[in-house]
Short mmCIF file of C-alpha atoms in Angstrom, two decimals:
data_model
loop_
_atom_site.label_atom_id
_atom_site.label_comp_id
_atom_site.label_asym_id
_atom_site.label_seq_id
_atom_site.Cartn_x
_atom_site.Cartn_y
_atom_site.Cartn_z
CA GLN A 1162 0.00 0.00 0.00
CA CYS A 1163 2.87 2.38 0.66
CA ARG A 1164 4.28 1.57 -2.77
CA TYR A 1165 0.88 2.21 -4.33
CA LYS A 1166 0.68 5.66 -2.69
CA GLY A 1167 4.31 6.46 -3.48
CA LEU A 1168 5.33 6.57 0.19
CA SER A 1169 8.66 5.56 1.71
CA LEU A 1170 8.31 3.02 4.55
CA GLN A 1171 11.39 2.71 6.77
CA PHE A 1172 12.19 0.46 9.74
CA ARG A 1173 14.93 1.50 12.15
CA TYR A 1174 16.12 -0.82 14.89
CA SER A 1175 18.77 0.30 17.37
CA PRO A 1176 22.01 -1.70 17.12
CA ASP A 1177 22.26 -1.47 20.92
CA LEU A 1178 19.25 -3.77 21.32
CA PRO A 1179 19.47 -7.58 21.12
CA ARG A 1180 18.28 -9.32 17.93
CA ALA A 1181 15.41 -10.97 19.78
CA MET A 1182 13.26 -10.08 22.80
CA TYR A 1183 10.31 -11.80 24.46
CA GLY A 1184 6.76 -10.61 25.14
CA ASP A 1185 3.19 -10.73 23.87
CA LYS A 1186 3.69 -10.69 20.09
CA ASP A 1187 -0.04 -10.68 19.27
CA ARG A 1188 -1.00 -7.62 21.30
CA LEU A 1189 2.15 -5.72 20.39
CA GLY A 1190 1.62 -6.62 16.75
CA GLN A 1191 -1.94 -5.28 16.88
CA VAL A 1192 -0.78 -1.96 18.37
CA VAL A 1193 1.94 -1.44 15.75
CA ILE A 1194 -0.37 -2.47 12.89
CA ASN A 1195 -3.06 -0.04 14.10
CA LEU A 1196 -0.56 2.83 14.31
CA LEU A 1197 0.83 1.97 10.87
CA SER A 1198 -2.66 1.79 9.40
CA ASN A 1199 -3.49 5.25 10.76
CA ALA A 1200 -0.23 6.67 9.45
CA LEU A 1201 -0.88 5.22 6.01
CA LYS A 1202 -4.48 6.42 6.02
CA PHE A 1203 -3.59 10.06 6.67
CA THR A 1204 -0.34 10.34 4.71
CA SER A 1205 -0.54 11.13 1.00
CA LYS A 1206 3.13 11.95 0.40
CA GLY A 1207 6.48 11.61 2.09
CA GLU A 1208 7.40 8.79 4.46
CA ILE A 1209 6.42 6.61 7.39
CA ILE A 1210 9.14 5.55 9.84
CA VAL A 1211 8.86 2.79 12.45
CA SER A 1212 11.69 2.87 14.99
CA VAL A 1213 12.60 0.66 17.94
CA ASP A 1214 15.12 1.95 20.47
CA GLY A 1215 16.11 1.63 24.08
CA SER A 1216 14.29 3.57 26.78
CA GLU A 1217 15.24 5.25 30.03
CA ALA A 1218 11.96 4.12 31.61
CA CYS A 1219 13.57 0.84 32.71
CA GLU A 1220 16.52 -1.37 31.81
CA ASP A 1221 14.43 -3.78 29.73
CA CYS A 1222 12.07 -1.20 28.21
CA VAL A 1223 11.99 -0.34 24.53
CA MET A 1224 10.59 2.76 22.85
CA ILE A 1225 8.54 2.12 19.70
CA LYS A 1226 7.67 5.07 17.45
CA VAL A 1227 5.56 5.42 14.31
CA LYS A 1228 6.23 8.75 12.56
CA ASP A 1229 4.58 10.07 9.40
CA THR A 1230 4.58 13.14 7.17
CA GLY A 1231 0.80 13.23 6.91
CA VAL A 1232 -1.75 15.97 7.54
CA GLY A 1233 -0.98 16.23 11.24
CA ILE A 1234 -3.42 17.05 14.02
CA LYS A 1235 -4.60 20.42 15.29
CA PRO A 1236 -3.76 21.04 19.00
CA GLU A 1237 -7.43 21.36 19.92
CA ASN A 1238 -8.10 17.86 18.51
CA LEU A 1239 -5.35 16.00 20.38
CA ASP A 1240 -7.55 15.26 23.39
CA MET A 1241 -10.06 13.45 21.14
CA LEU A 1242 -7.61 10.85 19.86
CA PHE A 1243 -7.97 8.25 22.59
CA LYS A 1244 -11.66 8.73 23.30
CA GLU A 1245 -14.27 6.25 22.12
CA PHE A 1246 -15.22 6.89 18.47
CA GLY A 1247 -12.99 9.95 18.39
CA LYS A 1248 -12.65 10.95 14.73
CA LEU A 1249 -11.41 14.35 13.66
CA ASP A 1250 -13.84 16.50 11.74
CA VAL A 1251 -11.14 18.01 9.56
CA LYS A 1252 -11.47 18.56 5.81
CA GLU A 1253 -8.03 17.13 5.07
CA HIS A 1254 -8.89 13.95 6.95
CA MET A 1255 -12.18 13.52 5.16
CA GLU A 1256 -10.49 13.89 1.79
CA LEU A 1257 -8.28 10.94 2.74
CA ASN A 1258 -11.38 8.82 3.37
CA PRO A 1259 -11.03 7.81 7.04
CA HIS A 1260 -12.77 4.52 7.83
CA GLY A 1261 -13.09 1.99 10.61
CA CYS A 1262 -15.18 2.04 13.76
CA GLY A 1263 -13.19 4.62 15.75
CA LEU A 1264 -11.93 2.23 18.42
CA GLY A 1265 -8.41 1.71 17.05
CA LEU A 1266 -6.38 4.24 19.02
CA MET A 1267 -8.38 3.82 22.21
CA ILE A 1268 -7.98 0.02 22.17
CA SER A 1269 -4.32 0.29 21.16
CA ASN A 1270 -3.68 2.59 24.10
CA LYS A 1271 -5.34 0.13 26.49
CA LEU A 1272 -3.30 -2.70 24.99
CA THR A 1273 -0.03 -0.89 25.70
CA LEU A 1274 -1.12 -0.51 29.34
CA LEU A 1275 -1.87 -4.25 29.48
CA LEU A 1276 1.62 -4.84 28.07
CA GLY A 1277 3.14 -2.92 30.98
CA SER A 1278 3.49 0.59 29.60
CA GLN A 1279 3.40 3.21 32.34
CA GLN A 1280 2.03 6.07 30.22
CA GLY A 1281 0.41 4.37 27.22
CA ILE A 1282 0.56 5.89 23.74
CA ARG A 1283 1.64 9.51 23.43
CA VAL A 1284 1.71 11.75 20.39
CA ASN A 1285 3.65 14.69 19.00
CA SER A 1286 1.99 16.34 16.03
CA LYS A 1287 2.27 19.51 13.99
CA TYR A 1288 -0.72 20.32 11.85
CA GLY A 1289 0.22 20.24 8.17
CA GLU A 1290 3.56 18.47 8.77
CA GLY A 1291 2.86 15.09 10.36
CA SER A 1292 2.54 13.09 13.57
CA GLU A 1293 4.60 10.78 15.75
CA PHE A 1294 2.94 8.21 18.00
CA TYR A 1295 5.17 6.49 20.54
CA PHE A 1296 5.05 4.23 23.59
CA GLU A 1297 7.36 2.34 25.93
CA ILE A 1298 6.91 -1.26 27.04
CA PRO A 1299 9.05 -3.72 29.02
CA LEU A 1300 10.35 -6.78 27.14
CA ARG A 1301 12.44 -9.72 28.31
CA ARG A 1302 15.84 -10.02 26.74
CA LYS A 1303 16.86 -13.29 25.13
CA GLU A 1304 19.09 -15.53 27.27
CA GLU A 1305 20.87 -18.68 26.20
CA ASP A 1306 18.76 -20.79 28.58
CA GLN A 1307 15.47 -19.43 27.21
CA GLU A 1308 15.46 -21.22 23.85
CA ASN A 1309 12.25 -23.03 24.84
CA LEU A 1310 10.45 -19.67 24.70
CA ILE A 1311 11.10 -19.19 21.00
CA ASP A 1312 7.33 -19.00 20.26
CA GLU A 1313 7.17 -15.77 22.24
CA VAL A 1314 9.67 -13.84 20.12
CA ILE A 1315 7.98 -10.62 19.04
CA ILE A 1316 10.85 -8.76 17.42
CA GLU A 1317 13.59 -10.40 15.40
CA VAL A 1318 15.75 -8.22 13.23
CA ASP A 1319 17.71 -9.09 10.10
CA LEU A 1320 20.70 -6.84 10.73
CA THR A 1321 22.05 -7.34 7.21
CA LYS A 1322 18.87 -6.00 5.59
CA ARG A 1323 18.15 -3.49 8.38
CA LYS A 1324 14.45 -4.23 8.56
CA LEU A 1325 12.00 -5.83 10.95
CA LYS A 1326 10.72 -9.23 9.96
CA ARG A 1327 6.97 -9.59 9.67
CA MET A 1328 5.20 -9.68 13.01
CA ILE A 1329 2.51 -11.90 11.48
CA LYS A 1330 3.85 -15.27 10.39
CA GLN A 1331 3.38 -16.00 6.69
CA PRO A 1332 0.55 -18.56 6.43
CA CYS A 1333 1.11 -21.98 4.89
CA ASN A 1334 -0.03 -23.12 1.46
CA CYS A 1335 -3.36 -24.55 2.69
CA ARG A 1336 -4.66 -20.97 3.26
CA ARG A 1337 -7.68 -22.16 5.21
CA ILE A 1338 -10.00 -19.90 7.27
CA LEU A 1339 -12.72 -20.91 9.74
CA SER A 1340 -15.73 -18.56 9.46
CA VAL A 1341 -18.07 -18.71 12.49
CA ASP A 1342 -21.37 -16.85 12.19
CA ASP A 1343 -25.05 -17.83 12.55
CA ASN A 1344 -26.10 -15.24 9.95
CA ASP A 1345 -26.37 -16.65 6.42
CA TYR A 1346 -25.86 -13.25 4.79
CA ASN A 1347 -22.66 -12.57 6.74
CA GLN A 1348 -21.39 -16.03 5.79
CA MET A 1349 -22.15 -15.31 2.13
CA VAL A 1350 -20.25 -11.99 2.20
CA MET A 1351 -17.37 -13.59 4.06
CA GLY A 1352 -17.14 -16.58 1.72
CA ARG A 1353 -17.36 -14.49 -1.45
CA ALA A 1354 -14.65 -12.07 -0.34
CA LEU A 1355 -12.25 -14.74 0.89
CA LYS A 1356 -12.63 -16.88 -2.22
CA LYS A 1357 -11.61 -13.87 -4.32
CA LEU A 1358 -8.33 -14.00 -2.41
CA ASN A 1359 -7.96 -17.73 -3.15
CA LEU A 1360 -8.58 -18.65 0.47
CA ASN A 1361 -10.40 -21.82 1.50
CA VAL A 1362 -13.38 -21.13 3.78
CA VAL A 1363 -14.86 -23.61 6.26
CA LYS A 1364 -18.17 -22.52 7.80
CA ALA A 1365 -19.54 -23.06 11.31
CA PHE A 1366 -22.80 -21.51 12.52
CA ASN A 1367 -22.05 -21.32 16.25
CA GLY A 1368 -19.12 -21.56 18.62
CA ALA A 1369 -19.83 -25.14 19.67
CA ASP A 1370 -19.67 -26.40 16.08
CA ALA A 1371 -16.48 -24.42 15.48
CA LEU A 1372 -14.85 -25.88 18.56
CA GLU A 1373 -15.79 -29.40 17.45
CA ILE A 1374 -14.15 -28.75 14.06
CA LEU A 1375 -11.00 -27.48 15.78
CA LYS A 1376 -10.81 -30.54 18.03
CA ASN A 1377 -11.66 -33.13 15.36
CA PRO A 1378 -10.81 -31.73 11.91
CA GLN A 1379 -10.43 -35.13 10.26
CA ALA A 1380 -14.00 -36.04 11.23
CA HIS A 1381 -15.05 -33.10 9.05
CA GLN A 1382 -12.93 -34.22 6.07
CA LEU A 1383 -10.23 -31.63 6.78
CA ALA A 1384 -6.83 -33.10 6.04
CA PRO A 1385 -3.91 -31.77 8.10
CA CYS A 1386 -1.52 -29.42 6.36
CA GLU A 1387 1.63 -31.00 4.94
CA GLN A 1388 3.72 -28.16 6.31
CA ARG A 1389 5.37 -28.91 9.62
CA ASN A 1390 3.99 -27.19 12.74
CA CYS A 1391 1.01 -25.79 10.83
CA SER A 1392 -2.44 -25.52 12.40
CA ILE A 1393 -5.51 -26.75 10.55
CA PHE A 1394 -6.61 -23.09 10.04
CA ASN A 1395 -4.58 -19.94 9.46
CA ILE A 1396 -7.27 -17.65 10.91
CA ILE A 1397 -10.57 -17.90 12.77
CA ILE A 1398 -13.16 -15.17 12.09
CA THR A 1399 -16.00 -15.31 14.59
CA ASP A 1400 -19.13 -13.31 15.28
CA LEU A 1401 -19.79 -12.25 18.85
CA HIS A 1402 -23.49 -13.03 19.32
CA MET A 1403 -24.44 -16.60 18.38
CA PRO A 1404 -26.69 -19.33 19.84
CA ILE A 1405 -25.35 -22.30 21.85
CA MET A 1406 -21.85 -20.79 22.23
CA ASN A 1407 -21.00 -17.14 21.61
CA GLY A 1408 -17.80 -15.70 20.18
CA LEU A 1409 -16.19 -14.81 23.51
CA ASP A 1410 -16.61 -18.34 24.84
CA LEU A 1411 -15.23 -19.73 21.59
CA ILE A 1412 -12.14 -17.54 21.91
CA LYS A 1413 -11.56 -18.63 25.52
CA LYS A 1414 -12.03 -22.33 24.74
CA THR A 1415 -9.81 -22.11 21.65
CA ARG A 1416 -7.03 -20.51 23.67
CA ALA A 1417 -7.34 -23.38 26.16
CA LEU A 1418 -6.62 -25.97 23.45
CA SER A 1419 -3.18 -27.54 23.46
CA GLY A 1420 -0.50 -27.13 20.82
CA ILE A 1421 -0.56 -24.85 17.82
CA THR A 1422 -4.37 -25.01 17.50
CA GLY A 1423 -4.68 -22.91 20.64
CA LYS A 1424 -2.55 -20.19 19.03
CA ILE A 1425 -4.53 -19.66 15.81
CA PRO A 1426 -5.06 -15.91 15.19
CA ILE A 1427 -8.67 -14.92 15.92
CA ILE A 1428 -10.66 -11.99 14.52
CA MET A 1429 -13.93 -11.09 16.21
CA LEU A 1430 -16.80 -9.33 14.44
CA THR A 1431 -18.44 -6.70 16.62
CA ALA A 1432 -20.91 -3.83 16.43
CA SER A 1433 -19.32 -0.40 16.08
CA ASP A 1434 -20.57 0.68 19.53
CA ASP A 1435 -19.54 -2.52 21.30
CA ASN A 1436 -16.52 -1.21 23.19
CA GLU A 1437 -17.14 -3.38 26.25
CA HIS A 1438 -17.17 -6.61 24.24
CA VAL A 1439 -14.06 -5.54 22.29
CA GLU A 1440 -12.19 -5.23 25.58
CA GLU A 1441 -13.52 -8.60 26.74
CA GLY A 1442 -12.41 -10.13 23.44
CA LEU A 1443 -8.90 -8.75 23.82
CA LYS A 1444 -8.65 -10.14 27.34
CA ALA A 1445 -9.97 -13.51 26.14
CA GLY A 1446 -7.25 -13.72 23.51
CA MET A 1447 -8.57 -12.35 20.22
CA ASN A 1448 -5.96 -10.78 17.96
CA ARG A 1449 -8.00 -8.24 16.03
CA TYR A 1450 -11.58 -7.10 15.54
CA LEU A 1451 -13.69 -5.97 12.60
CA CYS A 1452 -16.76 -3.75 12.76
CA LYS A 1453 -20.18 -4.75 11.46
CA PRO A 1454 -22.01 -4.49 9.15
CA ILE A 1455 -19.46 -6.32 7.02
CA LYS A 1456 -18.44 -4.60 3.81
CA GLU A 1457 -16.80 -6.88 1.28
CA ALA A 1458 -14.16 -4.36 0.14
CA GLU A 1459 -13.16 -3.55 3.72
CA LEU A 1460 -13.00 -7.23 4.66
CA MET A 1461 -10.76 -8.00 1.67
CA GLU A 1462 -8.35 -5.20 2.62
CA PHE A 1463 -8.38 -6.44 6.20
CA ILE A 1464 -7.46 -9.99 5.22
CA LYS A 1465 -4.87 -8.79 2.69
CA ASP A 1466 -3.22 -6.87 5.52
CA ILE A 1467 -3.09 -9.98 7.72
CA TYR A 1468 -1.79 -12.22 4.92
CA CYS A 1469 0.62 -9.54 3.66
CA LEU A 1470 -0.86 -9.95 0.16
#
């Protein structure tokens, strides 16, 4: 998307930091992706820079910054950024077609606090020149006797290419998604959009059926992936309100499953004013959320972002 808009995207990682550190890769990944998405949305020319550096907040803290040369934010609008549904009524922003349900920055800020940040996300912005969002979080440094924690690595840097590796693991060739929704229309929109991206969709109409598929995939004619250490699904997309078992319970029970199945990325569909359930979903273990009603074009862009297509 940066290439399409003619923007320069740069990643800067301090040479004073270790090549790998440990923490919650899913929540940190969501925060960084949300900040990058906002920077891309409101930047029409120039550059976006993601930097990771040491911090004076504590010995094991890192400072992560996302800086852009976008439209910037007026001083009187800064207080609105982290409020529920806080969108800026500014002509320049409207021309850049802002979208989403308005929860991104607020949820991202709460996620940083859950990750141990003392102050959450802060921002420096000059209207007409750009913005810089930044936060500090504590991370565990890699030790030789911690090799068994390799699944928790959230940042691993290729020092020869000077760029961060993808925070979302590239899916395997089976490209299979579990869609969980009791609404036939939503399932139709979901299936049509995902098939356009050459993704294989398996449908379940409540959380109980989805959990049964996850536990016994072969009973549902789902052959295991040939790739080593690959789960039966790359992503689970679940609605919140369903009969028999709702989306929150499905997320909790999925996270309780053993092995790689319990780590499948989960997206929850929620109403745009459902802030309370979004927070519950994050605590239960969901990775991202998408606002309803579902729009096919938005869903396709969302999945492309996850799959790095």
